[in-house]
Short mmCIF file of C-alpha atoms in Angstrom, two decimals:
data_model
loop_
_atom_site.label_atom_id
_atom_site.label_comp_id
_atom_site.label_asym_id
_atom_site.label_seq_id
_atom_site.Cartn_x
_atom_site.Cartn_y
_atom_site.Cartn_z
CA MET N 30 75.76 63.94 -1.52
CA ASN N 31 75.94 64.66 -5.23
CA PRO N 32 72.79 64.86 -7.22
CA VAL N 33 71.89 62.12 -9.63
CA LYS N 34 73.47 63.42 -12.78
CA PRO N 35 73.79 61.79 -16.09
CA ILE N 36 77.46 61.06 -16.62
CA GLY N 37 79.03 60.08 -19.85
CA GLU N 38 77.63 59.86 -23.31
CA ASP N 39 75.03 57.25 -22.50
CA ASP N 40 73.15 59.54 -20.03
CA MET N 41 73.60 56.87 -17.42
CA PRO N 42 72.40 58.14 -14.06
CA ARG N 43 75.28 57.88 -11.62
CA ASP N 44 76.17 59.11 -8.22
CA ALA N 45 79.89 58.94 -7.64
CA GLU N 46 79.56 59.46 -3.91
CA LEU N 47 77.00 56.71 -3.53
CA SER N 48 79.16 54.39 -5.58
CA ARG N 49 82.14 55.03 -3.34
CA LEU N 50 80.03 54.49 -0.24
CA TYR N 51 78.61 51.29 -1.65
CA ARG N 52 82.07 49.91 -2.44
CA ASP N 53 83.22 50.68 1.07
CA ALA N 54 80.14 49.19 2.64
CA VAL N 55 79.51 46.11 0.63
CA ALA N 56 80.92 42.81 1.76
CA GLY N 57 80.18 39.18 1.30
CA GLU N 58 81.88 36.43 -0.58
CA PRO N 59 80.74 33.00 -1.58
CA PRO N 60 82.00 30.31 0.78
CA ALA N 61 85.16 28.49 -0.29
CA ALA N 62 83.29 25.18 -0.23
CA LEU N 63 80.88 26.56 -2.80
CA ASP N 64 83.78 27.70 -4.94
CA ARG N 65 85.32 24.21 -4.84
CA LEU N 66 82.01 22.60 -5.66
CA ILE N 67 81.37 24.79 -8.67
CA VAL N 68 84.90 24.65 -10.05
CA GLY N 69 84.97 20.88 -9.51
CA ALA N 70 81.72 20.50 -11.41
CA ALA N 71 83.08 22.66 -14.21
CA GLN N 72 86.25 20.57 -14.45
CA ARG N 73 84.32 17.33 -14.50
CA GLU N 74 82.09 18.70 -17.22
CA ALA N 75 85.10 19.82 -19.25
CA ALA N 76 86.72 16.41 -18.84
CA ARG N 77 83.55 14.60 -19.76
CA GLN N 78 83.03 16.44 -23.02
CA PRO N 79 85.87 16.17 -25.52
CA ARG N 80 87.67 19.28 -26.57
CA ARG N 81 86.35 20.90 -29.68
CA ARG N 82 89.63 22.35 -30.79
CA SER N 83 88.96 21.55 -34.40
CA GLY N 84 85.58 23.24 -34.23
CA ALA N 85 87.08 26.24 -32.55
CA GLY N 86 89.84 26.38 -35.14
CA TRP N 87 87.37 26.17 -37.94
CA ARG N 88 85.28 28.89 -36.37
CA ARG N 89 88.37 31.07 -36.00
CA TRP N 90 89.37 30.58 -39.64
CA PHE N 91 85.86 30.62 -41.03
CA ALA N 92 85.71 34.34 -41.78
CA PRO N 93 89.18 34.71 -43.37
CA VAL N 94 88.78 31.53 -45.39
CA SER N 95 85.37 32.65 -46.61
CA LEU N 96 86.79 36.02 -47.55
CA ALA N 97 89.68 34.43 -49.42
CA ALA N 98 87.31 32.08 -51.24
CA VAL N 99 85.13 34.99 -52.30
CA VAL N 100 88.15 36.93 -53.55
CA VAL N 101 89.50 33.94 -55.50
CA LEU N 102 86.08 33.26 -56.99
CA THR N 103 85.64 36.87 -57.98
CA VAL N 104 89.07 37.08 -59.62
CA THR N 105 88.53 33.79 -61.45
CA LEU N 106 85.14 34.87 -62.73
CA THR N 107 86.51 38.22 -63.82
CA LEU N 108 89.35 36.55 -65.73
CA LEU N 109 86.95 34.10 -67.32
CA VAL N 110 84.60 36.85 -68.41
CA HIS N 111 87.54 38.83 -69.73
CA GLU N 112 88.83 35.86 -71.71
CA GLU N 113 85.35 35.15 -72.98
CA ARG N 114 84.98 38.70 -74.15
CA GLU N 115 88.34 38.60 -75.91
CA ARG N 116 87.35 35.35 -77.59
CA ASP N 117 84.05 36.87 -78.65
CA GLU N 118 85.83 39.87 -80.10
CA ALA N 119 88.22 37.62 -82.01
CA LYS N 120 85.47 35.31 -83.28
CA PRO N 121 83.86 37.51 -85.93
CA MET N 122 87.28 38.02 -87.50
CA ALA N 123 88.30 34.39 -87.51
CA ALA N 124 85.00 32.67 -88.02
CA PRO N 125 84.52 33.19 -91.77
CA ALA N 126 88.06 32.09 -92.58
CA ALA N 127 87.84 28.77 -90.84
CA PRO N 128 85.11 27.11 -92.81
CA ALA N 129 86.37 28.41 -96.15
CA ALA N 130 89.39 26.13 -96.44
CA PRO N 131 87.76 22.82 -95.64
CA THR N 132 84.84 23.65 -97.89
CA ALA N 133 87.11 24.42 -100.74
CA ASP N 134 89.16 21.25 -100.34
CA SER N 135 86.65 18.70 -99.26
CA VAL N 136 83.65 19.66 -101.36
CA LYS N 137 85.58 20.17 -104.50
CA PRO N 138 83.58 17.91 -106.84
CA GLU N 139 80.27 19.19 -105.60
CA ILE N 140 81.30 22.72 -106.11
CA ARG N 141 82.41 22.00 -109.61
CA ASP N 142 79.03 20.55 -110.34
CA GLU N 143 77.25 23.43 -108.75
CA ARG N 144 79.35 25.85 -110.65
CA SER N 145 78.36 24.35 -113.90
CA VAL N 146 74.74 24.07 -112.85
CA ALA N 147 73.99 27.05 -110.69
CA PRO N 148 74.11 30.34 -112.49
CA ALA N 149 72.84 32.34 -109.51
CA LEU N 150 76.09 32.43 -107.61
CA PRO N 151 77.14 35.80 -106.30
CA PRO N 152 78.65 37.46 -109.25
CA PRO N 153 82.04 38.96 -109.60
CA PRO N 154 82.00 42.37 -111.15
CA ALA N 155 80.84 42.40 -114.69
CA ALA N 156 83.58 44.65 -115.91
CA PRO N 157 85.51 46.19 -113.11
CA ALA N 158 86.73 49.63 -113.88
CA PRO N 159 90.38 49.62 -114.82
CA GLN N 160 91.28 52.24 -112.26
CA PRO N 161 90.24 50.34 -109.16
CA GLU N 162 91.42 47.16 -110.76
CA ARG N 163 94.94 48.46 -110.96
CA LYS N 164 94.77 49.83 -107.51
CA ARG N 165 93.57 46.58 -106.19
CA ALA N 166 96.46 44.76 -107.75
CA VAL N 167 98.91 47.22 -106.27
CA PRO N 168 98.28 46.82 -102.51
CA PRO N 169 101.09 44.91 -100.95
CA ALA N 170 98.51 43.05 -98.96
CA ALA N 171 97.97 40.69 -101.82
CA VAL N 172 101.47 39.27 -101.72
CA PRO N 173 101.69 38.48 -98.01
CA LEU N 174 98.21 37.13 -98.15
CA GLN N 175 99.25 34.63 -100.72
CA LYS N 176 102.36 33.92 -98.75
CA ALA N 177 100.25 33.23 -95.73
CA SER N 178 98.07 30.83 -97.62
CA PRO N 179 98.87 27.13 -97.13
CA GLU N 180 100.52 26.82 -100.51
CA PRO N 181 103.10 29.31 -101.65
CA PHE N 182 102.64 31.11 -104.92
CA PRO N 183 104.57 28.86 -107.25
CA GLY N 184 103.48 29.69 -110.75
CA GLY N 185 102.76 27.39 -113.65
CA ALA N 186 100.55 24.46 -112.97
CA ALA N 187 100.59 25.08 -109.27
CA GLU N 188 99.44 28.59 -109.90
CA GLU N 189 96.58 27.33 -111.90
CA SER N 190 95.47 24.94 -109.26
CA MET N 191 95.69 27.65 -106.67
CA SER N 192 93.69 30.13 -108.61
CA GLN N 193 91.16 27.47 -109.33
CA ARG N 194 91.00 26.59 -105.66
CA GLU N 195 90.60 30.22 -104.78
CA ALA N 196 87.84 30.54 -107.25
CA ARG N 197 86.19 27.47 -105.86
CA SER N 198 86.53 28.57 -102.32
CA ALA N 199 85.21 31.94 -103.33
CA ASP N 200 82.29 30.24 -104.96
CA SER N 201 81.59 28.16 -101.93
CA ALA N 202 81.85 31.25 -99.76
CA ALA N 203 79.51 32.93 -102.15
CA GLN N 204 77.12 30.05 -101.75
CA ARG N 205 77.29 30.51 -98.03
CA ASP N 206 76.66 34.17 -98.51
CA ALA N 207 73.75 33.36 -100.75
CA ALA N 208 72.16 31.57 -97.88
CA GLN N 209 72.24 34.82 -95.93
CA PRO N 210 69.44 37.21 -96.77
CA GLN N 211 71.53 40.38 -96.78
CA VAL N 212 73.76 39.27 -99.63
CA PRO N 213 72.38 40.46 -102.92
CA LEU N 214 72.06 37.83 -105.59
CA ALA N 215 70.90 40.11 -108.30
CA ALA N 216 74.19 40.61 -110.05
CA PRO N 217 74.61 38.66 -113.28
CA ALA N 218 76.52 35.45 -113.29
CA GLU N 219 78.06 35.55 -116.73
CA PRO N 220 81.17 37.50 -115.75
CA SER N 221 82.29 34.56 -113.71
CA ALA N 222 83.30 32.83 -116.89
CA THR N 223 85.52 35.70 -117.91
CA MET N 224 86.76 35.97 -114.39
CA ARG N 225 87.75 32.38 -114.35
CA ALA N 226 89.32 32.77 -117.69
CA ALA N 227 91.51 35.54 -116.40
CA PRO N 228 93.89 33.34 -114.43
CA LYS N 229 94.23 31.19 -117.46
CA GLU N 230 95.34 34.21 -119.40
CA ALA N 231 97.83 35.04 -116.73
CA LYS N 232 98.89 31.49 -116.32
CA PRO N 233 101.29 31.16 -119.24
CA GLN N 234 103.24 34.15 -118.11
CA PRO N 235 105.98 33.21 -115.74
CA ALA N 236 105.40 34.32 -112.21
CA PRO N 237 108.43 36.05 -110.79
CA ALA N 238 109.56 35.43 -107.27
CA PRO N 239 108.22 38.13 -104.92
CA ASP N 240 111.61 39.35 -103.75
CA THR N 241 113.14 39.56 -107.20
CA ALA N 242 110.08 41.32 -108.53
CA ALA N 243 110.64 44.23 -106.24
CA GLY N 244 113.66 45.50 -108.04
CA ALA N 245 113.13 44.12 -111.55
CA GLY N 246 111.80 46.77 -113.89
CA PRO N 247 110.40 44.70 -116.72
CA ALA N 248 108.99 42.13 -114.30
CA ALA N 249 106.84 44.66 -112.43
CA PRO N 250 104.14 45.18 -115.06
CA LEU N 251 104.04 41.50 -115.49
CA ARG N 252 103.44 40.95 -111.80
CA GLU N 253 100.87 43.70 -111.80
CA SER N 254 98.98 42.09 -114.58
CA ILE N 255 99.12 38.78 -112.76
CA GLY N 256 97.87 40.45 -109.63
CA ARG N 257 95.12 42.09 -111.59
CA ALA N 258 94.23 38.80 -113.11
CA GLU N 259 94.22 37.25 -109.68
CA LYS N 260 92.02 39.97 -108.32
CA SER N 261 89.69 39.85 -111.19
CA ALA N 262 89.34 36.15 -110.61
CA GLN N 263 88.16 36.79 -107.10
CA THR N 264 84.58 36.68 -106.12
CA PRO N 265 83.35 39.33 -103.66
CA ALA N 266 83.44 36.81 -100.85
CA ALA N 267 87.07 35.93 -101.50
CA TRP N 268 87.95 39.58 -101.73
CA LEU N 269 86.25 40.29 -98.46
CA GLU N 270 88.14 37.39 -96.97
CA GLU N 271 91.36 39.05 -98.07
CA ILE N 272 90.27 42.28 -96.44
CA ARG N 273 89.53 40.37 -93.29
CA GLU N 274 92.96 38.83 -93.45
CA LEU N 275 94.49 42.29 -93.74
CA LYS N 276 92.55 43.42 -90.73
CA ARG N 277 93.59 40.35 -88.84
CA GLN N 278 97.20 41.18 -89.59
CA GLY N 279 96.64 44.64 -88.22
CA ARG N 280 97.08 46.36 -91.55
CA GLU N 281 94.15 48.60 -91.05
CA ARG N 282 95.03 51.21 -93.60
CA GLU N 283 95.47 48.73 -96.38
CA ALA N 284 92.33 46.94 -95.35
CA GLN N 285 90.50 50.23 -95.47
CA GLU N 286 91.81 50.96 -98.94
CA ALA N 287 90.90 47.51 -100.14
CA LEU N 288 87.46 47.96 -98.68
CA VAL N 289 87.05 51.24 -100.54
CA GLN N 290 88.08 49.48 -103.73
CA PHE N 291 85.65 46.75 -103.01
CA ARG N 292 82.82 49.15 -102.51
CA ARG N 293 83.65 50.84 -105.75
CA ALA N 294 83.70 47.54 -107.53
CA TYR N 295 80.58 46.13 -105.83
CA PRO N 296 78.48 49.08 -104.78
CA ALA N 297 75.37 46.94 -104.40
CA TYR N 298 77.05 44.24 -102.33
CA ALA N 299 75.90 44.24 -98.72
CA LEU N 300 78.97 44.22 -96.57
CA PRO N 301 79.16 41.70 -93.75
CA GLN N 302 78.69 43.04 -90.25
CA ASP N 303 82.35 42.84 -89.28
CA LEU N 304 83.52 44.93 -92.22
CA ARG N 305 81.02 47.72 -91.95
CA MET Z 9 109.13 18.71 -14.22
CA ASP Z 10 107.14 20.41 -11.52
CA CYS Z 11 108.89 23.60 -12.33
CA ASP Z 12 107.89 23.19 -15.95
CA SER Z 13 104.31 22.49 -14.99
CA ALA Z 14 104.20 25.50 -12.73
CA GLY Z 15 105.70 27.64 -15.46
CA LEU Z 16 103.22 26.35 -17.97
CA PHE Z 17 100.36 26.89 -15.56
CA GLY Z 18 101.58 30.39 -14.84
CA TYR Z 19 101.83 31.10 -18.54
CA THR Z 20 98.34 29.70 -19.14
CA ALA Z 21 96.91 31.67 -16.23
CA ALA Z 22 98.54 34.86 -17.47
CA MET Z 23 97.20 34.19 -20.93
CA HIS Z 24 93.73 33.70 -19.49
CA GLU Z 25 93.93 36.92 -17.55
CA ALA Z 26 94.41 38.78 -20.81
CA MET Z 27 91.42 37.14 -22.44
CA THR Z 28 87.95 38.61 -22.58
CA ASP Z 29 85.08 36.99 -20.71
CA GLU Z 30 83.63 35.71 -23.94
CA ALA Z 31 86.94 34.24 -25.09
CA LEU Z 32 87.31 32.48 -21.75
CA MET Z 33 83.85 31.02 -21.99
CA LEU Z 34 84.57 29.86 -25.54
CA ALA Z 35 87.82 28.30 -24.33
CA TYR Z 36 85.92 26.55 -21.57
CA ARG Z 37 83.37 25.37 -24.06
CA ASP Z 38 86.24 23.89 -26.02
CA GLY Z 39 87.41 21.99 -22.99
CA ASP Z 40 89.71 24.41 -21.18
CA ALA Z 41 88.75 24.05 -17.52
CA VAL Z 42 91.37 26.59 -16.43
CA ALA Z 43 89.59 29.20 -18.53
CA PHE Z 44 86.47 28.60 -16.48
CA GLU Z 45 88.41 29.14 -13.27
CA SER Z 46 89.60 32.51 -14.55
CA LEU Z 47 86.07 33.45 -15.49
CA TYR Z 48 84.72 32.26 -12.20
CA ARG Z 49 87.23 34.36 -10.29
CA ARG Z 50 86.12 37.43 -12.18
CA TYR Z 51 82.45 37.08 -11.35
CA ARG Z 52 82.18 35.11 -8.12
CA THR Z 53 82.00 38.12 -5.78
CA ARG Z 54 79.92 40.29 -8.06
CA LEU Z 55 77.30 37.63 -8.63
CA PHE Z 56 77.18 36.58 -5.05
CA ARG Z 57 76.65 40.12 -3.78
CA TYR Z 58 74.01 40.78 -6.37
CA LEU Z 59 72.11 37.69 -5.22
CA GLN Z 60 72.70 38.42 -1.59
CA HIS Z 61 71.11 41.87 -1.89
CA GLN Z 62 68.38 40.74 -4.20
CA CYS Z 63 67.07 37.90 -2.08
CA GLY Z 64 68.15 39.20 1.34
CA ASP Z 65 69.04 35.78 2.63
CA ALA Z 66 72.61 34.49 2.57
CA ARG Z 67 71.57 30.84 2.57
CA VAL Z 68 69.17 31.31 -0.33
CA ALA Z 69 71.78 33.42 -2.10
CA GLU Z 70 74.26 30.55 -1.88
CA GLU Z 71 71.72 28.13 -3.26
CA LEU Z 72 70.86 30.41 -6.15
CA TYR Z 73 74.51 31.14 -6.73
CA GLN Z 74 75.31 27.47 -7.09
CA ASP Z 75 72.35 26.89 -9.40
CA ILE Z 76 73.36 29.74 -11.63
CA TRP Z 77 76.96 28.61 -12.02
CA LEU Z 78 75.88 25.06 -12.67
CA LYS Z 79 73.60 26.38 -15.37
CA VAL Z 80 76.58 28.15 -16.90
CA VAL Z 81 78.56 24.91 -16.77
CA GLY Z 82 75.67 22.99 -18.31
CA ALA Z 83 75.23 25.55 -21.09
CA ARG Z 84 78.89 25.45 -22.09
CA VAL Z 85 78.47 22.96 -24.94
CA HIS Z 86 76.05 25.20 -26.80
CA TYR Z 87 77.58 28.51 -25.82
CA GLU Z 88 77.89 31.08 -28.58
CA VAL Z 89 78.80 34.73 -28.18
CA ALA Z 90 75.43 36.40 -28.65
CA ALA Z 91 75.94 39.06 -25.98
CA LYS Z 92 78.45 40.11 -23.35
CA PHE Z 93 79.22 37.31 -20.97
CA SER Z 94 78.25 39.49 -18.01
CA THR Z 95 74.87 40.22 -19.58
CA TRP Z 96 74.35 36.53 -20.24
CA LEU Z 97 75.39 35.53 -16.72
CA PHE Z 98 73.26 38.13 -14.95
CA ARG Z 99 70.37 37.35 -17.25
CA ILE Z 100 70.51 33.77 -15.98
CA ALA Z 101 70.69 35.14 -12.45
CA HIS Z 102 67.74 37.46 -13.04
CA ASN Z 103 65.62 34.61 -14.40
CA ARG Z 104 66.64 32.38 -11.54
CA LEU Z 105 65.62 35.08 -9.09
CA ILE Z 106 62.24 35.48 -10.76
CA ASP Z 107 61.77 31.72 -10.48
CA HIS Z 108 62.71 32.00 -6.83
CA TYR Z 109 60.20 34.77 -6.19
CA ARG Z 110 57.57 32.81 -8.07
CA SER Z 111 58.21 29.66 -6.05
CA ARG Z 112 57.72 31.63 -2.88
CA LYS Z 113 54.53 33.13 -4.31
CA SER Z 114 55.93 36.46 -3.43
CA ASP Z 115 54.65 39.83 -4.61
CA VAL Z 116 58.19 40.64 -5.55
CA GLU Z 117 57.77 38.83 -8.86
CA ARG Z 118 54.87 41.14 -9.73
CA SER Z 119 57.01 44.15 -9.01
CA PHE Z 120 59.22 43.20 -11.95
CA ASP Z 121 56.25 43.53 -14.27
CA VAL Z 122 56.67 46.79 -16.12
CA ARG Z 123 52.90 47.43 -16.21
CA ALA Z 124 52.69 46.94 -12.47
CA GLU Z 125 55.62 49.23 -12.07
CA ASN Z 126 53.46 52.11 -13.29
CA ASP Z 127 51.34 51.67 -10.19
CA ASP Z 128 54.39 51.95 -8.01
CA ASP Z 129 54.00 54.54 -5.32
CA ASP Z 130 57.28 56.13 -6.30
CA PRO Z 131 57.08 59.88 -6.02
CA PRO Z 132 57.26 61.78 -9.27
CA TYR Z 133 60.71 62.81 -10.27
CA ASP Z 134 61.66 65.77 -8.13
CA ALA Z 135 64.32 68.01 -9.58
CA VAL Z 136 64.66 69.94 -6.34
CA SER Z 137 65.68 66.83 -4.47
CA GLU Z 138 68.52 66.48 -6.90
CA LEU Z 139 70.12 69.75 -5.94
CA PRO Z 140 73.51 69.18 -4.39
CA ALA Z 141 73.48 69.11 -0.63
CA PRO Z 142 75.88 71.38 1.23
CA ALA Z 143 79.00 69.53 2.23
CA ILE Z 144 78.36 70.14 5.91
CA ASP Z 145 74.99 68.44 5.60
CA ARG Z 146 76.39 65.41 3.83
CA PRO Z 147 75.69 62.27 5.83
CA ASP Z 148 79.04 60.76 4.97
CA VAL Z 149 80.68 63.73 6.64
CA GLN Z 150 78.52 63.52 9.75
CA LEU Z 151 78.45 59.78 10.24
CA ASP Z 152 81.35 57.50 10.62
CA GLY Z 153 82.05 55.03 7.87
CA ARG Z 154 80.68 51.91 9.50
CA GLN Z 155 77.35 53.48 10.45
CA LEU Z 156 76.97 54.92 7.02
CA ALA Z 157 77.79 51.63 5.34
CA ALA Z 158 75.25 49.77 7.45
CA ARG Z 159 72.62 52.37 6.70
CA LEU Z 160 73.39 52.35 3.02
CA LEU Z 161 73.04 48.58 2.80
CA ARG Z 162 69.74 48.71 4.64
CA GLU Z 163 68.48 51.39 2.30
CA ILE Z 164 69.57 49.36 -0.69
CA ASP Z 165 67.70 46.34 0.65
CA ALA Z 166 64.65 48.56 1.16
CA LEU Z 167 64.52 49.60 -2.48
CA PRO Z 168 61.88 48.03 -4.72
CA PRO Z 169 63.50 44.92 -6.24
CA PRO Z 170 63.58 46.24 -9.86
CA GLN Z 171 65.23 49.48 -8.75
CA ARG Z 172 67.59 47.62 -6.46
CA GLU Z 173 68.47 45.28 -9.30
CA ALA Z 174 69.23 48.21 -11.59
CA PHE Z 175 71.43 49.75 -8.92
CA LEU Z 176 73.25 46.47 -8.18
CA LEU Z 177 73.81 45.70 -11.85
CA SER Z 178 75.22 49.16 -12.29
CA GLU Z 179 77.50 48.91 -9.26
CA GLU Z 180 78.45 45.25 -9.13
CA ALA Z 181 78.45 44.28 -12.77
CA ASP Z 182 79.47 47.76 -13.95
CA MET Z 183 76.75 47.62 -16.58
CA THR Z 184 75.55 50.33 -18.91
CA LEU Z 185 71.88 51.15 -19.32
CA ASP Z 186 71.72 48.96 -22.39
CA ASP Z 187 73.27 46.06 -20.52
CA ILE Z 188 70.87 46.51 -17.62
CA ALA Z 189 67.95 46.65 -20.02
CA ALA Z 190 69.12 43.48 -21.79
CA THR Z 191 69.72 41.66 -18.52
CA THR Z 192 66.40 42.51 -16.96
CA GLY Z 193 64.39 42.24 -20.16
CA VAL Z 194 63.08 45.78 -20.26
CA ASN Z 195 63.66 48.69 -22.58
CA ARG Z 196 66.40 51.19 -22.04
CA GLU Z 197 64.12 53.93 -20.76
CA THR Z 198 62.64 51.66 -18.12
CA ALA Z 199 66.12 50.63 -17.00
CA LYS Z 200 67.16 54.27 -16.86
CA SER Z 201 64.07 55.21 -14.89
CA ARG Z 202 64.63 52.41 -12.38
CA LEU Z 203 68.22 53.38 -11.83
CA ARG Z 204 67.41 57.04 -11.50
CA TYR Z 205 64.70 56.32 -8.92
CA ALA Z 206 67.05 54.03 -7.01
CA LEU Z 207 69.76 56.66 -6.81
CA THR Z 208 67.32 59.42 -5.92
CA LYS Z 209 65.77 57.37 -3.14
CA LEU Z 210 69.07 56.32 -1.68
CA ARG Z 211 70.31 59.85 -1.68
CA SER Z 212 67.18 61.30 -0.12
CA ARG Z 213 67.02 58.59 2.53
CA LEU Z 214 70.61 59.04 3.46
CA GLN Z 215 70.08 62.78 3.74
CA ASP Z 216 67.69 62.12 6.58
CA LEU Z 217 70.66 61.05 8.67
CA LYS Z 218 72.06 64.50 8.98
#
């Protein structure tokens, strides 16, 4: 007879010879009557209790359905977070532009009053250096920006109203900025009068159409001077808004140049977070 | 029609044959009585022989056998796969046997106590006795099959019940040490020790026949 040796990985004591002997020797079966009794009882029990197919089906599908639900939930959450992030990234660019228009249009009378009363509005540059001034008028960003504005650049009376509106909106933006602590309010307010006078100087001159101005020699200086006048009429807030608009349009280089000009013109002006 | 029924039954039976014990029990729980029949066929002989050797009385074995299967039938509604079906079934059988021993106020019940088992008069494990016997001395060579079978069954019945149970679970239910441990409610080492002692004793006692 073989010794009791561990066989297999589970160190199970086995004796193959004994096993063979046992299988040859062992006998005994339950009586058939007992079989019938037990199977009959099992059938009666199965018939008595209703089938639980639905439960079994649910149990069978529980794991895959749970897995699918988790996957769908995860993907949905990921997309939502992604969208949220994109919206957050877009917000700082779009946010300042949105309130500017309604403020300018709807609070017009108030602003006029404030303008006449409040001298502490954020000042436009006292006397911007001619060099940056010219440069600022040159960037092509100014033209599309005006094109993109709700009213086209018409000239004449319309031009006046637009420049006035711009000035007003700039003032209102400046007021908003004044509410923020980082915006310096120290600059003098008197230049605003000259600034506002500038569009009036430019006003009588006829404004050429943008496309014709491109090729017309004598019209170019005229347009430049108008642009300069327009720029000089801008408050820092309006200028920054233009820079934002450039950035929004993806014209990074021009925006950068405009920002450099701005910094030259307003070295003490604290730039908003999104333009730093 | 009958042909269709027979074909369907044959298909169902074949399908059941391919199913695991646990799947059959789940199918029976869900109302498939034919699944129970397949399961019953798989275990009827194994369980009966286990009981027969464990209690040593065919009439009592039949009674216990019926009780155990009726317990399985009664537990169907709440059946969940928490272990192998064989482990679950033989665990019911083990508990039913303990109840049986207890009802007879037998000392056998105490022998299943692991602490009491330490007082067992089993000889210490003897490595020498495990050396292979020469083929000429092997009792199966010297005795004819029927004599040897009768002697083997007597020796099995003479084993201490826990050791006999370990041997029967290994042979009849084809259980691993872990399964035996789970069925009998002891740790793996105890199950291993019981089985090893059972095999050693059987071998040494059968060697006496030479």
